[in-house]
Amino acid sequence: MSGRLLPCSPQEIGSLFLFEKLSAEQLGQLCSKGRVEGFDPGPVYTEGDPATCFYVMIDGAVVLSRRVGDDDVEVSRTSQPGVYAGAMQAYLGDRVRQVYANSMRVTEPSRFFVLPAEQFADFMAAEFPMAVHLLEGLFWGSKNTQRAIGQRERLLALGSLSAGLTHELNNPAAAAVRATATLRERVGKMRHKLAVISQGNYSPEVMANLIDIQERTAERVAKAPTLSPLEASDREDALSDWLDDHDIQEGWRIAPTFVQAGLDVDWLDQVAAAVDEDLLPNAIGWLNYTVETELLMDEITDSTARISHLVDAAKQYSQLDRAPYQVVDVHELLDSTLLMLSGKIGERIKVVKDYDRTLPKIPAYPAELNQVWTNVIDNAVAAINSAGGEGALTVRTALEHDQLLVEFRDTGPGVPPEIRDRIFDPFFTTKPVGEGTGLGLDISWRIVVNKHHGTLQVESEPGDTRFQVLLPLTATTDETPEEPA
């Protein structure tokens, strides 16, 4: 937006703190290269437009704002003469994308000294070459430092996740190995018991009945109900008494296995009625091996399914073989991240999922959102551990106006009010030296706000800290999201 052209006075612009050390000749050059413009209340420039001018306010009142989702969030309001904004990085030329980083408007008639970006760059290079080199070094050095530490942050997170995933994989893998070894032993004993039975003088009808009982027992194992500890104990006592009454040895050892398989006294009565009394001990022993074999196969199935689930979660978390920008279900992303971090969360922290499953899928960069979840959850776990290690982490999703809300609530000590405005600043951390880089929330902010055009905010008091991520429901980029396969 162009304003009214007004006379440029070297003495007037020389009174501004930004130019007060310049010589009369330099002030004259500025007036010849730039101009003074007057603006009525309203917008001066808009965030994201090409940065064509550098603005220094002579008098008036200015407001700077950033676009967050569908809202303009005010970041600065001042009437101090000499404040500046606009193409402040013009001295870097085309090495960086020259666009306005914020929007500027005036709330009352205001005057600005306006210097075109190219003229600003030329003036800086000609009059302050050393300062330009220092500024360039500071800019690129800061970028490289953030990149290097950001990579270290990701490597640290990856190492922690890898350790947690290895721990989670080790448990079901070890269970599957143990179950397989025990299964081999039980199958061997079953073959031996079958050989003993087959050597007896039993009719084909008796053998057929025994095999039928075995098949029905295996089916019963698959449909075994879940019993309370008291119910299981009562049933074990009843089965032990029945086995003792029928002279079955080691009934106390067999009874818990039968209870786990869903067998009861009525079922054993059916077995006793189907076979001769002298065959009953061998029949019970054979059925015991059958039950143990079925239970072991169930354990192997559960263990391998758990391993497969963990691998799927790792693939979902890393977004391997998937488009970087796609339509996603945030609940799948949250679940995969929580599973990957389960080793770090531990058993003393209760995880509560309060999901609104009716929420629509949204266009997003899923791998980067997973990084946001990781950073926020990691901070929540650290906060709870600092308060004794016991507490709750609640992950909630909801529709907030026209945005999707993902909220992480922890019962830690909270974020003190005096540092609440700084927690998203680069390199700011409250963790002990060596435990945090101070880039986790900065990276999360840039992913949510800059890349997804959403909002990342915190509400905190002792025992109730809530990090809230608000994401738009529709695409906010020219890139077309891919639908998941």
Short mmCIF file of C-alpha atoms in Angstrom, two decimals:
data_model
loop_
_atom_site.label_atom_id
_atom_site.label_comp_id
_atom_site.label_asym_id
_atom_site.label_seq_id
_atom_site.Cartn_x
_atom_site.Cartn_y
_atom_site.Cartn_z
CA MET A 1 0.00 0.00 0.00
CA SER A 2 1.42 3.39 -0.97
CA GLY A 3 0.99 6.49 1.14
CA ARG A 4 1.11 10.20 0.43
CA LEU A 5 4.55 11.46 -0.62
CA LEU A 6 5.87 14.11 1.78
CA PRO A 7 9.08 16.15 1.97
CA CYS A 8 12.11 14.32 3.35
CA SER A 9 14.18 16.30 5.85
CA PRO A 10 17.70 14.95 6.64
CA GLN A 11 17.56 16.73 10.00
CA GLU A 12 14.24 15.06 10.90
CA ILE A 13 15.26 11.53 10.02
CA GLY A 14 18.60 12.17 11.71
CA SER A 15 16.72 12.68 14.98
CA LEU A 16 15.54 9.04 14.91
CA PHE A 17 17.63 6.70 17.06
CA LEU A 18 18.36 4.43 14.08
CA PHE A 19 20.06 7.24 12.14
CA GLU A 20 21.33 9.56 14.89
CA LYS A 21 24.99 8.57 14.40
CA LEU A 22 24.99 9.15 10.63
CA SER A 23 26.77 12.08 9.04
CA ALA A 24 24.98 14.87 7.22
CA GLU A 25 26.22 13.44 3.93
CA GLN A 26 24.83 9.99 4.76
CA LEU A 27 21.49 11.48 5.82
CA GLY A 28 21.37 13.34 2.53
CA GLN A 29 21.99 10.08 0.65
CA LEU A 30 19.12 8.42 2.53
CA CYS A 31 16.73 11.22 1.65
CA SER A 32 17.77 11.04 -2.00
CA LYS A 33 17.40 7.25 -2.13
CA GLY A 34 14.23 7.00 -0.03
CA ARG A 35 11.11 9.01 0.64
CA VAL A 36 8.73 10.05 3.40
CA GLU A 37 5.19 8.73 3.12
CA GLY A 38 2.09 9.49 5.14
CA PHE A 39 -0.43 6.73 5.86
CA ASP A 40 -4.00 6.95 7.08
CA PRO A 41 -5.19 4.31 9.61
CA GLY A 42 -5.15 0.91 7.93
CA PRO A 43 -2.74 -1.65 6.47
CA VAL A 44 0.73 -0.72 5.24
CA TYR A 45 1.96 -4.12 4.06
CA THR A 46 0.86 -7.75 4.40
CA GLU A 47 2.73 -10.80 5.66
CA GLY A 48 3.99 -13.04 2.85
CA ASP A 49 4.07 -10.32 0.18
CA PRO A 50 7.43 -9.54 -1.49
CA ALA A 51 9.49 -7.39 0.88
CA THR A 52 10.06 -4.30 -1.28
CA CYS A 53 10.62 -1.59 1.35
CA PHE A 54 12.23 -0.86 4.71
CA TYR A 55 10.03 1.31 6.98
CA VAL A 56 11.12 3.60 9.83
CA MET A 57 8.32 5.38 11.69
CA ILE A 58 8.76 9.13 12.15
CA ASP A 59 5.53 9.66 14.09
CA GLY A 60 2.22 7.86 14.58
CA ALA A 61 1.25 4.45 15.99
CA VAL A 62 2.00 1.08 14.46
CA VAL A 63 0.80 -2.51 15.05
CA LEU A 64 2.67 -5.62 13.87
CA SER A 65 0.85 -8.94 13.60
CA ARG A 66 1.42 -12.51 12.47
CA ARG A 67 -1.03 -14.75 10.64
CA VAL A 68 -1.92 -17.81 12.73
CA GLY A 69 -4.52 -20.02 11.07
CA ASP A 70 -7.43 -17.75 10.20
CA ASP A 71 -6.50 -15.13 12.79
CA ASP A 72 -4.09 -12.17 12.91
CA VAL A 73 -2.21 -12.33 16.20
CA GLU A 74 -0.79 -9.01 17.39
CA VAL A 75 2.90 -9.25 18.29
CA SER A 76 3.82 -5.60 18.81
CA ARG A 77 2.12 -2.21 19.26
CA THR A 78 4.10 1.01 19.69
CA SER A 79 4.17 4.75 19.04
CA GLN A 80 7.91 5.20 19.63
CA PRO A 81 9.55 7.21 16.85
CA GLY A 82 12.31 5.32 15.04
CA VAL A 83 10.85 1.82 15.25
CA TYR A 84 11.46 -0.06 12.03
CA ALA A 85 10.07 -3.04 10.12
CA GLY A 86 9.76 -4.48 6.64
CA ALA A 87 12.67 -5.60 4.45
CA MET A 88 15.19 -5.85 7.30
CA GLN A 89 17.13 -8.68 5.62
CA ALA A 90 17.49 -7.01 2.23
CA TYR A 91 21.29 -6.96 2.72
CA LEU A 92 21.23 -10.77 2.21
CA GLY A 93 19.90 -10.36 -1.31
CA ASP A 94 18.40 -13.33 -3.10
CA ARG A 95 20.17 -15.81 -0.82
CA VAL A 96 17.02 -15.81 1.31
CA ARG A 97 13.38 -15.47 0.33
CA GLN A 98 12.61 -11.76 0.62
CA VAL A 99 9.03 -11.56 1.91
CA TYR A 100 7.47 -9.64 4.77
CA ALA A 101 7.64 -11.73 7.96
CA ASN A 102 4.64 -9.95 9.46
CA SER A 103 1.83 -7.54 8.65
CA MET A 104 1.95 -3.85 9.58
CA ARG A 105 -0.89 -1.39 10.02
CA VAL A 106 -1.22 2.03 11.57
CA THR A 107 -3.94 3.01 14.00
CA GLU A 108 -3.67 6.78 13.47
CA PRO A 109 -2.26 9.05 10.74
CA SER A 110 1.44 8.16 10.63
CA ARG A 111 4.57 9.14 8.74
CA PHE A 112 7.35 6.74 7.71
CA PHE A 113 10.73 7.10 6.13
CA VAL A 114 10.53 4.46 3.36
CA LEU A 115 13.67 3.03 1.76
CA PRO A 116 13.34 0.60 -1.18
CA ALA A 117 14.91 -2.79 -0.37
CA GLU A 118 17.55 -2.58 -3.10
CA GLN A 119 18.56 0.93 -2.04
CA PHE A 120 18.70 -0.22 1.60
CA ALA A 121 21.01 -3.12 0.63
CA ASP A 122 23.26 -0.88 -1.49
CA PHE A 123 23.50 1.78 1.25
CA MET A 124 24.43 -0.83 3.88
CA ALA A 125 27.05 -2.43 1.61
CA ALA A 126 28.61 0.89 0.67
CA GLU A 127 28.56 2.68 4.04
CA PHE A 128 28.86 -0.21 6.51
CA PRO A 129 30.60 -3.12 4.76
CA MET A 130 32.02 -4.55 7.98
CA ALA A 131 28.63 -4.41 9.68
CA VAL A 132 27.07 -6.21 6.70
CA HIS A 133 29.68 -8.97 6.94
CA LEU A 134 29.04 -9.28 10.67
CA LEU A 135 25.28 -9.40 10.14
CA GLU A 136 25.63 -12.00 7.40
CA GLY A 137 27.89 -14.09 9.62
CA LEU A 138 25.45 -13.78 12.51
CA PHE A 139 22.48 -14.72 10.32
CA TRP A 140 24.05 -17.74 8.64
CA GLY A 141 25.89 -18.79 11.79
CA SER A 142 22.62 -18.79 13.71
CA LYS A 143 20.95 -20.77 10.94
CA ASN A 144 23.76 -23.33 10.88
CA THR A 145 23.79 -23.58 14.67
CA GLN A 146 20.05 -24.14 14.81
CA ARG A 147 20.32 -26.72 12.03
CA ALA A 148 23.16 -28.59 13.75
CA ILE A 149 21.51 -28.56 17.17
CA GLY A 150 18.18 -29.41 15.58
CA GLN A 151 19.79 -32.48 14.02
CA ARG A 152 21.29 -33.38 17.39
CA GLU A 153 17.86 -32.95 18.98
CA ARG A 154 16.41 -35.34 16.43
CA LEU A 155 19.25 -37.83 16.96
CA LEU A 156 18.77 -37.71 20.72
CA ALA A 157 15.04 -38.28 20.27
CA LEU A 158 15.77 -41.09 17.80
CA GLY A 159 18.18 -42.71 20.25
CA SER A 160 15.63 -42.53 23.03
CA LEU A 161 12.88 -43.89 20.77
CA SER A 162 15.16 -46.68 19.52
CA ALA A 163 15.97 -47.71 23.08
CA GLY A 164 12.29 -47.68 24.00
CA LEU A 165 11.31 -49.60 20.87
CA THR A 166 14.05 -52.19 21.46
CA HIS A 167 12.79 -52.67 25.00
CA GLU A 168 9.21 -53.02 23.81
CA LEU A 169 10.21 -55.49 21.08
CA ASN A 170 12.36 -57.53 23.44
CA ASN A 171 9.48 -58.47 25.74
CA PRO A 172 7.17 -60.12 23.16
CA ALA A 173 10.16 -61.60 21.30
CA ALA A 174 11.47 -63.22 24.49
CA ALA A 175 7.95 -64.42 25.32
CA ALA A 176 7.61 -66.01 21.87
CA VAL A 177 10.98 -67.77 22.25
CA ARG A 178 10.06 -69.11 25.70
CA ALA A 179 6.63 -70.23 24.54
CA THR A 180 8.12 -71.98 21.49
CA ALA A 181 10.59 -73.92 23.64
CA THR A 182 7.86 -74.94 26.09
CA LEU A 183 5.54 -75.85 23.22
CA ARG A 184 8.17 -78.19 21.78
CA GLU A 185 8.39 -79.94 25.16
CA ARG A 186 4.60 -80.21 25.56
CA VAL A 187 4.12 -81.61 22.05
CA GLY A 188 6.76 -84.25 22.82
CA LYS A 189 4.92 -85.25 26.01
CA MET A 190 1.61 -85.32 24.13
CA ARG A 191 3.07 -87.77 21.61
CA HIS A 192 4.30 -89.92 24.50
CA LYS A 193 0.89 -89.81 26.20
CA LEU A 194 -0.82 -90.70 22.93
CA ALA A 195 1.51 -93.69 22.55
CA VAL A 196 0.60 -94.86 26.06
CA ILE A 197 -3.11 -94.57 25.34
CA SER A 198 -2.81 -96.28 21.97
CA GLN A 199 -1.08 -99.28 23.57
CA GLY A 200 -4.12 -99.95 25.76
CA ASN A 201 -6.95 -102.23 24.72
CA TYR A 202 -9.40 -99.45 23.92
CA SER A 203 -12.10 -99.72 21.31
CA PRO A 204 -12.18 -97.40 18.30
CA GLU A 205 -15.34 -95.87 19.74
CA VAL A 206 -13.54 -94.89 22.97
CA MET A 207 -10.63 -93.44 21.00
CA ALA A 208 -13.04 -91.50 18.79
CA ASN A 209 -14.76 -90.10 21.91
CA LEU A 210 -11.41 -89.08 23.35
CA ILE A 211 -10.38 -87.31 20.15
CA ASP A 212 -13.76 -85.58 20.01
CA ILE A 213 -13.30 -84.36 23.59
CA GLN A 214 -9.84 -83.11 22.64
CA GLU A 215 -11.24 -81.11 19.72
CA ARG A 216 -14.03 -79.60 21.81
CA THR A 217 -11.54 -78.76 24.55
CA ALA A 218 -9.36 -76.87 22.06
CA GLU A 219 -12.43 -74.92 20.89
CA ARG A 220 -13.27 -74.11 24.51
CA VAL A 221 -9.77 -72.69 25.06
CA ALA A 222 -10.31 -70.20 22.23
CA LYS A 223 -13.55 -69.01 23.89
CA ALA A 224 -12.29 -68.94 27.49
CA PRO A 225 -13.98 -66.15 29.51
CA THR A 226 -12.03 -63.61 31.53
CA LEU A 227 -12.44 -64.33 35.24
CA SER A 228 -11.81 -62.09 38.22
CA PRO A 229 -9.06 -63.26 40.62
CA LEU A 230 -11.71 -64.39 43.13
CA GLU A 231 -13.67 -66.33 40.49
CA ALA A 232 -10.50 -67.98 39.21
CA SER A 233 -9.46 -68.97 42.74
CA ASP A 234 -12.87 -70.52 43.50
CA ARG A 235 -12.85 -72.46 40.23
CA GLU A 236 -9.30 -73.74 40.88
CA ASP A 237 -10.37 -75.04 44.29
CA ALA A 238 -13.38 -76.82 42.78
CA LEU A 239 -11.31 -78.39 40.00
CA SER A 240 -8.57 -79.48 42.44
CA ASP A 241 -11.19 -81.20 44.63
CA TRP A 242 -12.69 -82.94 41.59
CA LEU A 243 -9.29 -84.18 40.39
CA ASP A 244 -8.39 -85.42 43.88
CA ASP A 245 -11.75 -87.23 44.16
CA HIS A 246 -10.99 -89.02 40.88
CA ASP A 247 -7.44 -89.97 41.93
CA ILE A 248 -5.77 -87.71 39.39
CA GLN A 249 -2.19 -87.01 40.48
CA GLU A 250 -0.90 -83.43 40.74
CA GLY A 251 -4.39 -82.03 40.48
CA TRP A 252 -3.19 -78.80 42.13
CA ARG A 253 -0.86 -78.23 39.14
CA ILE A 254 -3.41 -79.13 36.47
CA ALA A 255 -6.32 -77.09 37.91
CA PRO A 256 -4.91 -73.58 37.17
CA THR A 257 -4.25 -74.56 33.52
CA PHE A 258 -7.80 -75.85 33.12
CA VAL A 259 -9.23 -72.69 34.69
CA GLN A 260 -7.20 -70.53 32.29
CA ALA A 261 -8.65 -72.56 29.44
CA GLY A 262 -12.22 -71.98 30.62
CA LEU A 263 -12.84 -75.57 31.80
CA ASP A 264 -15.01 -76.28 34.86
CA VAL A 265 -16.33 -79.24 36.89
CA ASP A 266 -19.25 -79.79 34.50
CA TRP A 267 -16.83 -80.16 31.62
CA LEU A 268 -14.74 -82.73 33.54
CA ASP A 269 -17.91 -84.63 34.38
CA GLN A 270 -18.56 -84.91 30.64
CA VAL A 271 -15.02 -86.23 30.13
CA ALA A 272 -15.44 -88.79 32.93
CA ALA A 273 -18.75 -89.94 31.41
CA ALA A 274 -17.19 -90.39 27.97
CA VAL A 275 -14.25 -92.61 28.95
CA ASP A 276 -13.70 -95.62 31.16
CA GLU A 277 -12.51 -95.07 34.71
CA ASP A 278 -9.11 -96.68 34.07
CA LEU A 279 -8.57 -94.39 31.05
CA LEU A 280 -9.53 -91.20 32.90
CA PRO A 281 -6.07 -90.30 34.34
CA ASN A 282 -4.41 -90.67 30.93
CA ALA A 283 -7.27 -88.79 29.28
CA ILE A 284 -6.97 -85.92 31.76
CA GLY A 285 -3.20 -85.85 31.24
CA TRP A 286 -3.62 -85.80 27.47
CA LEU A 287 -6.21 -83.02 27.69
CA ASN A 288 -3.87 -81.07 29.95
CA TYR A 289 -1.17 -81.21 27.26
CA THR A 290 -3.78 -80.19 24.69
CA VAL A 291 -4.79 -77.18 26.78
CA GLU A 292 -1.18 -76.17 27.44
CA THR A 293 -0.40 -76.48 23.72
CA GLU A 294 -3.34 -74.23 22.78
CA LEU A 295 -2.44 -71.67 25.43
CA LEU A 296 1.19 -71.62 24.28
CA MET A 297 0.13 -71.13 20.66
CA ASP A 298 -2.11 -68.27 21.78
CA GLU A 299 0.85 -66.74 23.60
CA ILE A 300 3.02 -67.04 20.49
CA THR A 301 0.25 -65.49 18.39
CA ASP A 302 -0.14 -62.59 20.84
CA SER A 303 3.62 -62.04 21.03
CA THR A 304 4.16 -62.01 17.28
CA ALA A 305 1.09 -59.81 16.81
CA ARG A 306 2.58 -57.40 19.36
CA ILE A 307 5.86 -57.34 17.43
CA SER A 308 3.99 -56.69 14.19
CA HIS A 309 2.00 -53.93 15.88
CA LEU A 310 5.19 -52.28 17.14
CA VAL A 311 6.78 -52.44 13.69
CA ASP A 312 3.63 -50.93 12.15
CA ALA A 313 3.70 -48.18 14.78
CA ALA A 314 7.36 -47.45 14.02
CA LYS A 315 6.55 -47.26 10.32
CA GLN A 316 3.57 -44.99 11.02
CA TYR A 317 5.71 -42.80 13.27
CA SER A 318 8.53 -42.45 10.76
CA GLN A 319 6.11 -42.19 7.80
CA LEU A 320 8.33 -44.43 5.69
CA ASP A 321 7.22 -44.84 2.07
CA ARG A 322 4.54 -42.16 2.51
CA ALA A 323 4.00 -38.78 0.94
CA PRO A 324 5.33 -35.90 3.06
CA TYR A 325 2.02 -34.01 2.71
CA GLN A 326 -1.14 -36.06 2.93
CA VAL A 327 -4.58 -36.38 4.49
CA VAL A 328 -4.15 -38.03 7.89
CA ASP A 329 -6.02 -39.14 10.97
CA VAL A 330 -4.31 -37.39 13.90
CA HIS A 331 -5.37 -40.22 16.23
CA GLU A 332 -3.22 -42.69 14.31
CA LEU A 333 -0.28 -40.31 14.61
CA LEU A 334 -0.87 -39.83 18.34
CA ASP A 335 -1.21 -43.56 18.98
CA SER A 336 2.00 -44.38 17.12
CA THR A 337 3.91 -41.68 19.01
CA LEU A 338 2.59 -42.80 22.40
CA LEU A 339 3.53 -46.38 21.58
CA MET A 340 7.01 -45.35 20.49
CA LEU A 341 7.45 -43.36 23.71
CA SER A 342 5.88 -45.96 26.02
CA GLY A 343 9.30 -47.03 27.29
CA LYS A 344 10.14 -43.45 28.29
CA ILE A 345 6.69 -42.78 29.75
CA GLY A 346 6.97 -45.82 32.01
CA GLU A 347 4.38 -47.51 34.18
CA ARG A 348 4.15 -44.83 36.87
CA ILE A 349 2.61 -42.29 34.49
CA LYS A 350 -0.98 -43.04 33.53
CA VAL A 351 -1.82 -42.22 29.92
CA VAL A 352 -5.44 -41.18 29.30
CA LYS A 353 -6.76 -40.90 25.73
CA ASP A 354 -9.75 -38.59 25.39
CA TYR A 355 -10.29 -38.75 21.63
CA ASP A 356 -13.16 -37.38 19.60
CA ARG A 357 -13.25 -40.07 16.92
CA THR A 358 -15.78 -38.09 14.86
CA LEU A 359 -13.13 -35.55 13.88
CA PRO A 360 -12.31 -35.47 10.17
CA LYS A 361 -8.93 -36.27 8.67
CA ILE A 362 -6.83 -33.21 7.92
CA PRO A 363 -4.14 -32.31 5.37
CA ALA A 364 -0.78 -32.23 7.14
CA TYR A 365 2.87 -33.22 7.20
CA PRO A 366 2.47 -36.30 9.43
CA ALA A 367 6.15 -37.02 10.08
CA GLU A 368 6.62 -33.47 11.35
CA LEU A 369 3.47 -33.56 13.48
CA ASN A 370 4.84 -36.73 15.08
CA GLN A 371 7.92 -34.71 15.97
CA VAL A 372 5.68 -32.12 17.63
CA TRP A 373 3.88 -34.80 19.65
CA THR A 374 7.26 -36.27 20.64
CA ASN A 375 8.65 -32.96 21.87
CA VAL A 376 5.54 -32.04 23.86
CA ILE A 377 5.12 -35.51 25.40
CA ASP A 378 8.82 -35.66 26.27
CA ASN A 379 8.51 -32.33 28.12
CA ALA A 380 5.36 -33.52 29.91
CA VAL A 381 7.08 -36.72 31.07
CA ALA A 382 10.10 -34.72 32.25
CA ALA A 383 7.80 -32.37 34.19
CA ILE A 384 5.98 -35.26 35.89
CA ASN A 385 9.28 -36.99 36.73
CA SER A 386 10.57 -33.77 38.29
CA ALA A 387 7.58 -33.86 40.63
CA GLY A 388 8.16 -37.42 41.86
CA GLY A 389 7.55 -39.52 38.77
CA GLU A 390 3.89 -40.33 39.34
CA GLY A 391 1.06 -38.59 37.55
CA ALA A 392 -1.14 -38.58 34.49
CA LEU A 393 -0.76 -37.53 30.88
CA THR A 394 -4.05 -36.83 29.10
CA VAL A 395 -4.17 -36.54 25.34
CA ARG A 396 -7.41 -34.95 24.12
CA THR A 397 -8.74 -34.16 20.66
CA ALA A 398 -11.72 -31.96 19.90
CA LEU A 399 -13.19 -29.54 17.40
CA GLU A 400 -12.38 -25.96 18.42
CA HIS A 401 -14.41 -23.61 16.21
CA ASP A 402 -13.07 -24.34 12.71
CA GLN A 403 -9.84 -25.99 13.88
CA LEU A 404 -8.78 -29.37 15.20
CA LEU A 405 -7.49 -29.25 18.78
CA VAL A 406 -4.86 -31.65 20.13
CA GLU A 407 -4.26 -31.02 23.84
CA PHE A 408 -1.58 -32.55 26.05
CA ARG A 409 -2.31 -32.18 29.74
CA ASP A 410 0.14 -33.22 32.46
CA THR A 411 0.04 -33.12 36.26
CA GLY A 412 3.57 -31.74 36.63
CA PRO A 413 4.56 -28.66 38.64
CA GLY A 414 3.59 -26.27 35.84
CA VAL A 415 5.39 -23.52 33.90
CA PRO A 416 6.20 -20.47 36.07
CA PRO A 417 4.48 -17.28 34.79
CA GLU A 418 7.79 -15.41 34.53
CA ILE A 419 9.14 -17.80 31.86
CA ARG A 420 5.91 -18.71 30.10
CA ASP A 421 6.51 -16.19 27.31
CA ARG A 422 9.99 -17.60 26.66
CA ILE A 423 9.43 -21.34 26.41
CA PHE A 424 9.09 -21.22 22.62
CA ASP A 425 12.28 -19.19 22.20
CA PRO A 426 15.26 -20.97 20.57
CA PHE A 427 17.77 -22.44 23.05
CA PHE A 428 15.62 -21.65 26.09
CA THR A 429 15.29 -24.68 28.37
CA THR A 430 14.46 -25.38 32.00
CA LYS A 431 16.11 -28.81 31.94
CA PRO A 432 19.49 -29.40 33.61
CA VAL A 433 22.63 -28.85 31.57
CA GLY A 434 23.13 -31.66 29.08
CA GLU A 435 19.51 -32.83 29.16
CA GLY A 436 17.93 -30.31 26.82
CA THR A 437 18.94 -28.14 23.87
CA GLY A 438 16.09 -25.66 24.13
CA LEU A 439 15.02 -26.32 20.54
CA GLY A 440 12.22 -28.84 21.03
CA LEU A 441 9.42 -26.31 21.46
CA ASP A 442 11.02 -23.90 18.99
CA ILE A 443 10.99 -26.64 16.35
CA SER A 444 7.42 -27.54 17.32
CA TRP A 445 6.36 -23.89 17.02
CA ARG A 446 7.82 -23.59 13.53
CA ILE A 447 6.19 -26.85 12.43
CA VAL A 448 2.74 -25.93 13.77
CA VAL A 449 2.67 -22.18 13.10
CA ASN A 450 4.90 -21.67 10.06
CA LYS A 451 4.34 -24.92 8.19
CA HIS A 452 0.76 -25.84 9.13
CA HIS A 453 -0.53 -22.29 9.79
CA GLY A 454 -1.86 -23.43 13.12
CA THR A 455 -1.44 -22.35 16.73
CA LEU A 456 0.72 -23.70 19.57
CA GLN A 457 -0.05 -22.30 23.02
CA VAL A 458 0.26 -23.22 26.69
CA GLU A 459 -1.95 -22.81 29.73
CA SER A 460 -0.35 -23.72 33.02
CA GLU A 461 -0.82 -23.83 36.74
CA PRO A 462 0.65 -26.27 39.28
CA GLY A 463 -0.74 -29.74 38.62
CA ASP A 464 -2.41 -28.77 35.35
CA THR A 465 -0.29 -27.80 32.34
CA ARG A 466 -1.89 -27.91 28.90
CA PHE A 467 -0.08 -27.59 25.60
CA GLN A 468 -2.66 -26.98 22.89
CA VAL A 469 -2.07 -27.50 19.17
CA LEU A 470 -4.71 -26.05 16.86
CA LEU A 471 -4.59 -27.20 13.23
CA PRO A 472 -6.69 -26.01 10.27
CA LEU A 473 -9.17 -28.51 8.83
CA THR A 474 -8.41 -27.55 5.23
CA ALA A 475 -5.24 -27.15 3.21
CA THR A 476 -3.38 -23.87 3.71
CA THR A 477 -0.71 -24.46 1.05
CA ASP A 478 -0.63 -24.74 -2.71
CA GLU A 479 0.68 -28.30 -2.35
CA THR A 480 -1.99 -30.95 -2.90
CA PRO A 481 -2.18 -33.52 -0.10
CA GLU A 482 -2.21 -37.18 -1.10
CA GLU A 483 -4.93 -39.46 0.15
CA PRO A 484 -3.51 -42.39 2.16
CA ALA A 485 -3.47 -45.73 0.37
#
